[in-house]
Coordinates of C-alpha atoms and ligand atoms in Angstrom, one line a residue:
M231 CA 0.0 0.0 0.0
R232 CA 1.3 3.4 -0.9
S233 CA 1.8 6.1 1.7
R234 CA -1.1 8.5 2.0
H235 CA 1.4 11.3 2.2
P236 CA 3.7 12.4 -0.6
D237 CA 7.0 10.7 -0.4
P238 CA 9.6 13.5 -0.4
T239 CA 12.2 11.3 -2.0
A240 CA 10.0 10.2 -4.9
R241 CA 10.4 13.4 -6.9
R242 CA 14.2 13.2 -6.4
R243 CA 14.2 9.6 -7.6
F244 CA 12.2 10.6 -10.6
L245 CA 14.5 13.5 -11.5
R246 CA 17.6 11.2 -11.1
T247 CA 16.0 8.7 -13.4
A248 CA 15.0 11.4 -15.9
L249 CA 18.5 12.9 -15.8
G250 CA 20.0 9.4 -16.3
A251 CA 17.7 8.9 -19.3
A252 CA 18.7 12.2 -20.8
I253 CA 22.3 11.4 -20.5
A254 CA 21.7 8.0 -22.0
S255 CA 19.9 9.6 -24.9
H256 CA 23.3 10.6 -26.2
G257 CA 24.2 7.0 -26.4
A258 CA 23.0 4.2 -28.6
S259 CA 20.5 2.6 -26.3
R260 CA 18.1 5.6 -26.1
V261 CA 18.6 6.4 -29.8
G262 CA 18.0 2.8 -30.6
A263 CA 14.8 2.7 -28.6
A264 CA 13.5 5.9 -30.3
A265 CA 14.4 4.5 -33.7
A266 CA 12.5 1.3 -32.9
Q267 CA 9.4 3.3 -32.1
A268 CA 9.6 5.5 -35.2
P269 CA 7.0 4.7 -37.9
A270 CA 8.5 3.3 -41.1
P271 CA 8.8 5.9 -43.9
G272 CA 5.4 6.3 -45.5
G273 CA 3.8 4.0 -42.9
P274 CA 0.9 4.8 -40.6
T275 CA 1.7 7.0 -37.6
P276 CA 0.8 5.2 -34.4
A277 CA -1.9 6.8 -32.3
L278 CA 0.3 6.7 -29.3
A279 CA 3.8 5.3 -29.0
P280 CA 4.5 3.0 -26.1
P281 CA 6.3 4.5 -23.1
A282 CA 10.0 4.9 -23.6
R283 CA 12.5 3.0 -21.4
G284 CA 12.7 4.8 -18.1
A285 CA 9.5 6.7 -18.5
V286 CA 7.0 7.1 -15.7
K287 CA 4.0 4.9 -16.1
I288 CA 0.4 5.5 -14.8
T289 CA -0.3 2.6 -12.5
G290 CA -3.6 3.5 -10.8
L291 CA -6.6 5.7 -11.1
S292 CA -9.2 6.3 -8.3
T293 CA -12.3 8.5 -8.0
Y294 CA -13.6 10.0 -4.8
R295 CA -17.3 11.1 -4.9
L296 CA -17.7 13.9 -2.3
P297 CA -20.8 15.8 -1.3
D298 CA -19.8 18.8 -3.5
A299 CA -17.2 17.5 -5.9
I300 CA -15.6 14.5 -7.5
F301 CA -11.9 14.1 -7.2
V302 CA -9.6 11.9 -9.3
K303 CA -6.3 10.5 -8.1
V304 CA -3.8 9.2 -10.6
E305 CA -0.9 7.1 -9.3
T306 CA 2.4 6.2 -11.0
D307 CA 5.3 3.8 -10.6
A308 CA 7.4 6.8 -9.6
G309 CA 5.6 6.9 -6.3
V310 CA 4.1 10.3 -7.0
A311 CA 0.4 10.9 -7.5
G312 CA -1.7 13.8 -8.9
W313 CA -5.2 15.0 -8.1
G314 CA -7.8 16.4 -10.4
E315 CA -11.5 17.3 -10.4
C316 CA -14.4 16.4 -12.7
S317 CA -17.4 18.6 -13.2
S318 CA -20.0 17.9 -10.6
D319 CA -23.3 17.9 -12.5
N320 CA -23.9 14.2 -12.1
R321 CA -21.2 12.7 -9.9
P322 CA -22.3 9.0 -10.1
L323 CA -22.2 9.3 -13.9
M324 CA -18.7 10.9 -13.7
E325 CA -17.5 8.0 -11.7
T326 CA -18.9 5.5 -14.2
F327 CA -17.5 7.4 -17.2
V328 CA -14.0 7.6 -15.7
H329 CA -13.9 3.9 -14.8
H330 CA -15.7 2.6 -18.0
G331 CA -14.4 4.4 -21.0
L332 CA -11.5 6.6 -19.9
K333 CA -9.3 4.7 -17.4
E334 CA -8.3 2.1 -19.9
E335 CA -7.0 4.8 -22.2
V336 CA -4.4 6.1 -19.7
L337 CA -3.4 3.1 -17.5
G338 CA 0.2 1.9 -18.3
R339 CA 0.8 5.1 -20.3
D340 CA 3.4 7.9 -19.8
P341 CA 1.7 10.9 -18.1
F342 CA 3.9 13.3 -20.2
D343 CA 2.0 12.2 -23.4
A344 CA -0.6 14.9 -22.6
E345 CA -1.9 15.4 -26.1
P346 CA -2.2 11.8 -27.4
L347 CA -3.7 10.8 -24.1
W348 CA -6.3 13.5 -24.3
D349 CA -7.0 12.5 -28.0
R350 CA -7.4 8.8 -27.0
M351 CA -9.9 9.7 -24.2
F352 CA -11.9 12.0 -26.4
F353 CA -11.9 10.4 -29.8
E354 CA -12.3 6.8 -28.6
N355 CA -15.5 8.0 -26.8
H356 CA -16.6 10.7 -29.2
D357 CA -19.9 9.0 -30.1
L358 CA -21.0 9.4 -26.5
G359 CA -21.1 13.1 -27.0
P360 CA -18.4 15.7 -27.6
G361 CA -20.0 18.1 -25.1
G362 CA -21.1 17.6 -21.5
A363 CA -20.4 14.3 -19.8
L364 CA -17.4 13.2 -21.8
P365 CA -15.2 16.3 -21.4
N366 CA -16.6 16.8 -17.9
A367 CA -15.2 13.4 -16.9
M368 CA -12.0 13.7 -18.9
A369 CA -11.2 16.9 -17.0
G370 CA -10.6 15.0 -13.7
I371 CA -8.0 12.8 -15.4
D372 CA -6.4 15.6 -17.4
L373 CA -6.1 17.9 -14.4
A374 CA -4.7 15.0 -12.3
L375 CA -2.1 14.4 -15.0
W376 CA -1.0 18.0 -15.0
D377 CA -0.9 18.1 -11.2
L378 CA 1.2 14.9 -11.3
K379 CA 3.7 16.3 -13.9
G380 CA 4.1 19.5 -11.9
R381 CA 4.9 17.4 -8.8
L382 CA 7.3 15.2 -10.7
L383 CA 9.2 18.2 -12.0
G384 CA 8.8 20.4 -8.9
L385 CA 7.1 23.2 -10.9
P386 CA 3.6 24.8 -10.7
V387 CA 1.5 23.8 -13.7
H388 CA 1.5 27.3 -15.3
K389 CA 5.2 26.9 -15.8
L390 CA 4.5 23.8 -17.9
I391 CA 1.8 25.3 -20.0
G392 CA 3.2 28.6 -21.0
G393 CA 4.7 30.4 -18.0
A394 CA 3.5 33.3 -15.9
Y395 CA 1.7 36.3 -17.5
R396 CA 0.4 37.2 -14.0
T397 CA 0.6 36.1 -10.4
E398 CA -2.9 37.0 -9.3
V399 CA -6.3 37.7 -10.8
R400 CA -9.2 39.8 -9.5
A401 CA -12.0 37.5 -8.3
Y402 CA -15.7 38.0 -8.4
G403 CA -18.0 36.4 -5.9
S404 CA -20.7 34.3 -7.6
F405 CA -24.0 33.0 -6.3
G406 CA -27.3 31.8 -7.7
V407 CA -30.8 32.7 -6.4
G408 CA -31.9 29.0 -6.7
F409 CA -34.2 26.9 -8.9
G410 CA -36.9 25.4 -6.7
R411 CA -36.9 27.5 -3.6
R412 CA -35.5 30.7 -4.8
M413 CA -33.9 32.9 -2.2
T414 CA -35.6 36.2 -1.4
S415 CA -34.1 39.4 -2.6
L416 CA -33.1 40.2 1.0
E417 CA -31.2 36.9 1.2
A418 CA -29.5 37.7 -2.1
A419 CA -28.5 41.1 -0.7
R420 CA -27.0 39.5 2.4
T421 CA -25.1 36.8 0.3
A422 CA -23.7 39.5 -1.9
A423 CA -22.7 41.6 1.1
R424 CA -20.7 38.7 2.6
F425 CA -18.5 38.6 -0.5
V426 CA -17.8 42.3 -0.1
E427 CA -17.0 41.7 3.6
K428 CA -14.4 39.2 2.5
G429 CA -12.7 41.9 0.4
L430 CA -14.1 41.0 -3.1
T431 CA -14.7 44.0 -5.4
A432 CA -17.0 42.3 -7.8
V433 CA -20.1 40.1 -7.4
K434 CA -22.3 38.1 -9.8
V435 CA -25.9 37.2 -9.2
R436 CA -27.1 34.2 -11.2
M437 CA -30.8 34.4 -12.0
Q438 CA -30.9 30.7 -13.0
I439 CA -33.9 31.2 -15.3
R440 CA -32.9 28.8 -18.2
E441 CA -34.6 28.1 -21.5
H442 CA -37.6 26.1 -20.1
R443 CA -38.6 29.1 -18.0
Q444 CA -37.8 31.6 -20.7
N445 CA -39.0 35.2 -20.4
P446 CA -40.6 34.7 -16.9
E447 CA -43.5 36.8 -15.8
P448 CA -43.3 38.8 -13.7
E449 CA -39.7 39.7 -14.6
P450 CA -37.7 38.7 -11.5
T451 CA -34.3 40.2 -12.2
F452 CA -34.8 43.9 -11.3
E453 CA -36.0 43.1 -7.7
Y454 CA -32.9 41.1 -7.0
V455 CA -30.5 43.5 -8.7
K456 CA -32.0 46.4 -6.9
A457 CA -31.6 44.7 -3.5
V458 CA -28.0 43.5 -4.2
R459 CA -26.9 46.9 -5.6
G460 CA -28.3 48.5 -2.5
A461 CA -26.4 46.1 -0.2
I462 CA -23.0 46.3 -2.0
G463 CA -23.0 50.0 -3.1
D464 CA -22.1 51.6 -6.4
G465 CA -18.3 50.9 -6.0
V466 CA -18.6 47.2 -6.5
E467 CA -18.9 45.7 -10.0
L468 CA -22.2 43.8 -10.3
I469 CA -22.5 41.2 -13.0
V470 CA -25.9 39.7 -13.9
D471 CA -26.2 36.1 -15.3
A472 CA -29.5 35.4 -17.0
N473 CA -28.5 31.7 -17.3
N474 CA -29.9 31.5 -20.9
G475 CA -33.3 32.6 -19.8
Y476 CA -34.3 35.2 -22.4
T477 CA -35.2 35.6 -26.0
A478 CA -33.1 38.3 -27.7
A479 CA -35.9 40.8 -27.6
R480 CA -36.4 40.4 -23.8
A481 CA -32.7 40.3 -23.2
I482 CA -32.2 43.6 -25.0
E483 CA -35.1 45.2 -23.0
V484 CA -33.8 43.9 -19.7
G485 CA -30.1 44.7 -20.5
K486 CA -30.9 48.3 -21.3
R487 CA -32.6 48.8 -17.9
L488 CA -29.9 47.0 -16.0
A489 CA -27.3 49.3 -17.6
G490 CA -29.3 52.5 -17.2
D491 CA -30.8 52.0 -13.7
F492 CA -28.3 49.8 -11.9
G493 CA -24.9 50.5 -13.5
I494 CA -24.6 46.9 -14.8
R495 CA -21.7 46.6 -17.4
Y496 CA -21.6 42.8 -17.8
L497 CA -24.5 40.5 -18.8
E498 CA -23.9 36.8 -19.0
D499 CA -25.7 34.2 -21.1
P500 CA -28.7 36.4 -22.0
C501 CA -29.9 33.8 -24.5
S502 CA -29.8 30.0 -25.0
D503 CA -26.4 28.5 -25.7
Q504 CA -28.2 26.5 -28.4
N505 CA -28.9 29.7 -30.4
H506 CA -25.9 31.8 -31.1
R507 CA -27.8 34.0 -33.5
E508 CA -29.8 35.5 -30.6
T509 CA -26.7 36.1 -28.6
A510 CA -25.3 38.0 -31.6
Q511 CA -28.4 40.2 -31.7
V512 CA -28.0 41.0 -28.1
V513 CA -24.3 41.8 -28.5
E514 CA -25.2 44.1 -31.4
A515 CA -28.0 45.9 -29.6
L516 CA -26.7 46.4 -26.1
D517 CA -24.1 48.9 -24.8
L518 CA -22.7 46.4 -22.2
Y519 CA -20.4 43.5 -22.3
V520 CA -21.9 40.1 -23.0
I521 CA -20.2 37.0 -21.5
A522 CA -20.9 33.5 -23.0
G523 CA -19.3 30.1 -23.4
E524 CA -19.6 28.1 -20.2
K525 CA -21.5 25.4 -22.1
E526 CA -19.0 25.2 -24.9
Y527 CA -16.6 22.2 -24.4
T528 CA -14.1 22.2 -27.3
R529 CA -12.0 24.4 -29.5
W530 CA -14.5 23.7 -32.3
Q531 CA -17.5 24.7 -30.3
I532 CA -15.9 27.9 -29.0
A533 CA -15.0 28.8 -32.6
D534 CA -18.7 28.4 -33.5
L535 CA -19.8 30.6 -30.6
I536 CA -17.3 33.3 -31.5
T537 CA -18.1 33.4 -35.2
Q538 CA -21.9 33.1 -34.8
G539 CA -22.6 34.7 -31.4
N540 CA -19.7 37.2 -31.1
P541 CA -19.8 37.6 -27.3
D542 CA -17.3 40.1 -25.8
F543 CA -15.9 37.7 -23.2
L544 CA -15.7 33.9 -23.2
N545 CA -16.1 31.8 -20.0
P546 CA -15.1 28.2 -20.6
D547 CA -14.4 26.1 -17.5
P548 CA -11.4 23.8 -17.0
I549 CA -13.5 21.1 -15.3
K550 CA -16.0 21.1 -18.1
V551 CA -13.9 21.2 -21.2
G552 CA -11.7 18.2 -20.5
G553 CA -9.0 20.0 -18.5
L554 CA -6.1 22.3 -19.2
T555 CA -5.0 20.5 -22.4
E556 CA -8.2 21.7 -24.1
M557 CA -8.3 25.0 -22.3
K558 CA -5.0 26.0 -23.9
K559 CA -6.4 25.3 -27.3
I560 CA -9.6 27.3 -26.6
A561 CA -7.4 30.2 -25.4
A562 CA -5.5 30.2 -28.7
V563 CA -8.7 30.2 -30.7
A564 CA -10.1 33.0 -28.6
Q565 CA -6.9 35.0 -29.0
A566 CA -7.2 34.7 -32.8
F567 CA -10.5 36.6 -32.5
S568 CA -9.3 39.0 -29.7
K569 CA -11.6 37.5 -27.1
P570 CA -10.5 37.6 -23.5
I571 CA -11.4 34.7 -21.2
I572 CA -13.2 35.0 -17.8
C573 CA -13.1 31.5 -16.5
H574 CA -16.3 29.9 -15.4
N575 CA -15.6 28.4 -12.0
T576 CA -18.1 27.2 -9.5
R577 CA -15.9 24.9 -7.3
P578 CA -13.6 26.4 -4.7
T579 CA -10.7 23.9 -4.5
L580 CA -8.9 22.0 -7.2
A581 CA -11.1 23.6 -10.0
T582 CA -10.2 27.1 -8.8
A583 CA -6.5 26.1 -8.7
A584 CA -6.7 24.8 -12.2
S585 CA -8.4 28.0 -13.4
L586 CA -5.6 30.0 -11.7
Q587 CA -2.8 28.0 -13.3
F588 CA -4.6 28.5 -16.6
V589 CA -5.1 32.3 -16.4
A590 CA -1.6 32.7 -15.3
S591 CA -0.4 31.1 -18.6
I592 CA -2.5 33.0 -21.1
P593 CA -2.2 36.6 -22.5
N594 CA -5.9 37.0 -23.1
C595 CA -7.1 36.7 -19.5
G596 CA -10.2 38.9 -18.8
P597 CA -10.7 41.2 -15.9
F598 CA -11.9 38.5 -13.4
L599 CA -12.1 34.9 -12.3
E600 CA -15.4 33.5 -10.9
F601 CA -15.1 32.3 -7.3
P602 CA -18.0 30.7 -5.4
D603 CA -19.2 31.3 -1.9
T604 CA -16.8 29.1 0.1
D605 CA -19.3 29.2 3.1
S606 CA -21.5 26.9 0.9
F607 CA -18.7 24.3 0.6
G608 CA -17.7 23.8 4.2
K609 CA -17.1 20.1 4.0
L610 CA -15.2 20.3 0.8
M611 CA -13.0 23.1 2.1
G612 CA -12.1 20.8 5.0
A613 CA -10.7 18.2 2.5
M614 CA -7.8 20.4 1.8
R615 CA -4.7 20.9 3.9
Q616 CA -3.9 24.0 2.0
N617 CA -6.2 25.8 -0.4
V618 CA -6.2 28.8 -2.7
D619 CA -5.3 32.2 -1.3
L620 CA -7.7 35.2 -1.5
R621 CA -6.1 38.6 -0.8
G622 CA -7.4 42.1 -1.3
G623 CA -10.1 40.8 -3.6
S624 CA -7.7 38.8 -5.8
L625 CA -6.9 35.1 -6.0
L626 CA -3.2 34.3 -6.0
V627 CA -1.8 31.9 -8.5
P628 CA -0.5 28.9 -6.5
R629 CA 3.3 28.6 -6.8
A630 CA 3.7 25.1 -5.2
P631 CA 4.3 22.2 -7.6
G632 CA 1.4 20.8 -9.6
L633 CA -1.9 22.6 -9.3
G634 CA -0.4 24.0 -6.1
L635 CA -2.8 22.7 -3.5
D636 CA -2.5 20.0 -0.9
V637 CA -5.3 17.4 -0.7
D638 CA -5.9 15.9 2.7
E639 CA -6.5 12.3 1.6
E640 CA -7.5 11.1 5.1
A641 CA -10.2 13.8 5.1
V642 CA -11.2 13.0 1.5
R643 CA -11.7 9.4 2.5
R644 CA -13.8 10.3 5.5
L645 CA -15.9 12.6 3.4
A646 CA -16.3 10.3 0.4
L647 CA -19.8 8.9 -0.4
S648 CA -18.0 6.5 -2.8
I649 CA -14.4 5.5 -3.5
Q650 CA -13.7 3.5 -6.7
Ligands
LIG955 MG1 -23.1 31.5 -16.0

């Protein structure tokens, strides 16, 4: 049984092995091995070459279903493990998907083969849906692999995926008014005020309307926005998320009043993510910034959103799009269209760390990063020995190896509803 605590000698053993392999690569054995793996001239290119001699191999993969999250642990024969997080929309389904479809694509493989491993997980399961559950589940593995590689090399992940454009990012506090029992406008005002008390300088209220309650009557948004604006004052940025709840005509009507009466500058998901044409109409008509993209999962889908919907800011989420490997491609597509990214982020631990490592590494980071109400995630926060750092309204990019956080595996085991 492996130690539950990181073995401090494991990384040194890995580095010695890697250094030895690098030196050996000047000799015949390494060159010979590489030549043996090379495709014959004109022959087919293998989907994924076998691990080279001396390479680290993935030996185990476990899921921990927690009350508010699902964590993935990837273990290796180097004695070093990495932790990631899947999207939480349906945690039993995430567990199943990881263990029946994805795990077999990575076991026995070299964790440094990031791109071909991502391709194997995605394209071998593509018929199950390129958006939603597949990339949601893949994210847990991809993030664990990046965490693992950072730990093996002793570097924070942002140093492996592009380097540091920034060391911190302004956070906005994000909360929803609810689906079934909706909080009162007074409760919304108090929730928003708690963020400001914690030092945050921007807040988002999610109206959680959605397409099947489109254009609700009476219109609920103004009552909430009025109460929240009254509680936080004019000096705090207030973002409104319609959660896809309006037609273009209603969104334009609501957006004009939000801007004129309440000083709103950012409106998120005014229309259905299934209808980019309406988003484009809203962008054209309104004199405020439109954010969209939390339900786009791939570089191809984000390209369609940009070219058809033309939002001002994009908000993909690392735990929804299949991890940092795809986020970097999405960022490149977005940069080609001069679109900054404001990460969607509704989980306060590993997902937030992944978002921070990502925004550190890209030039087109938007003005904020979403951050949830940590008071709503008490148990999950207790699963971390060390979590993200919020100072002066900004989240600091973790600088420790990997994603930069320290999972308390004993606490995770106690908290878990299921371990597989
Ligand atoms: Mg949203």
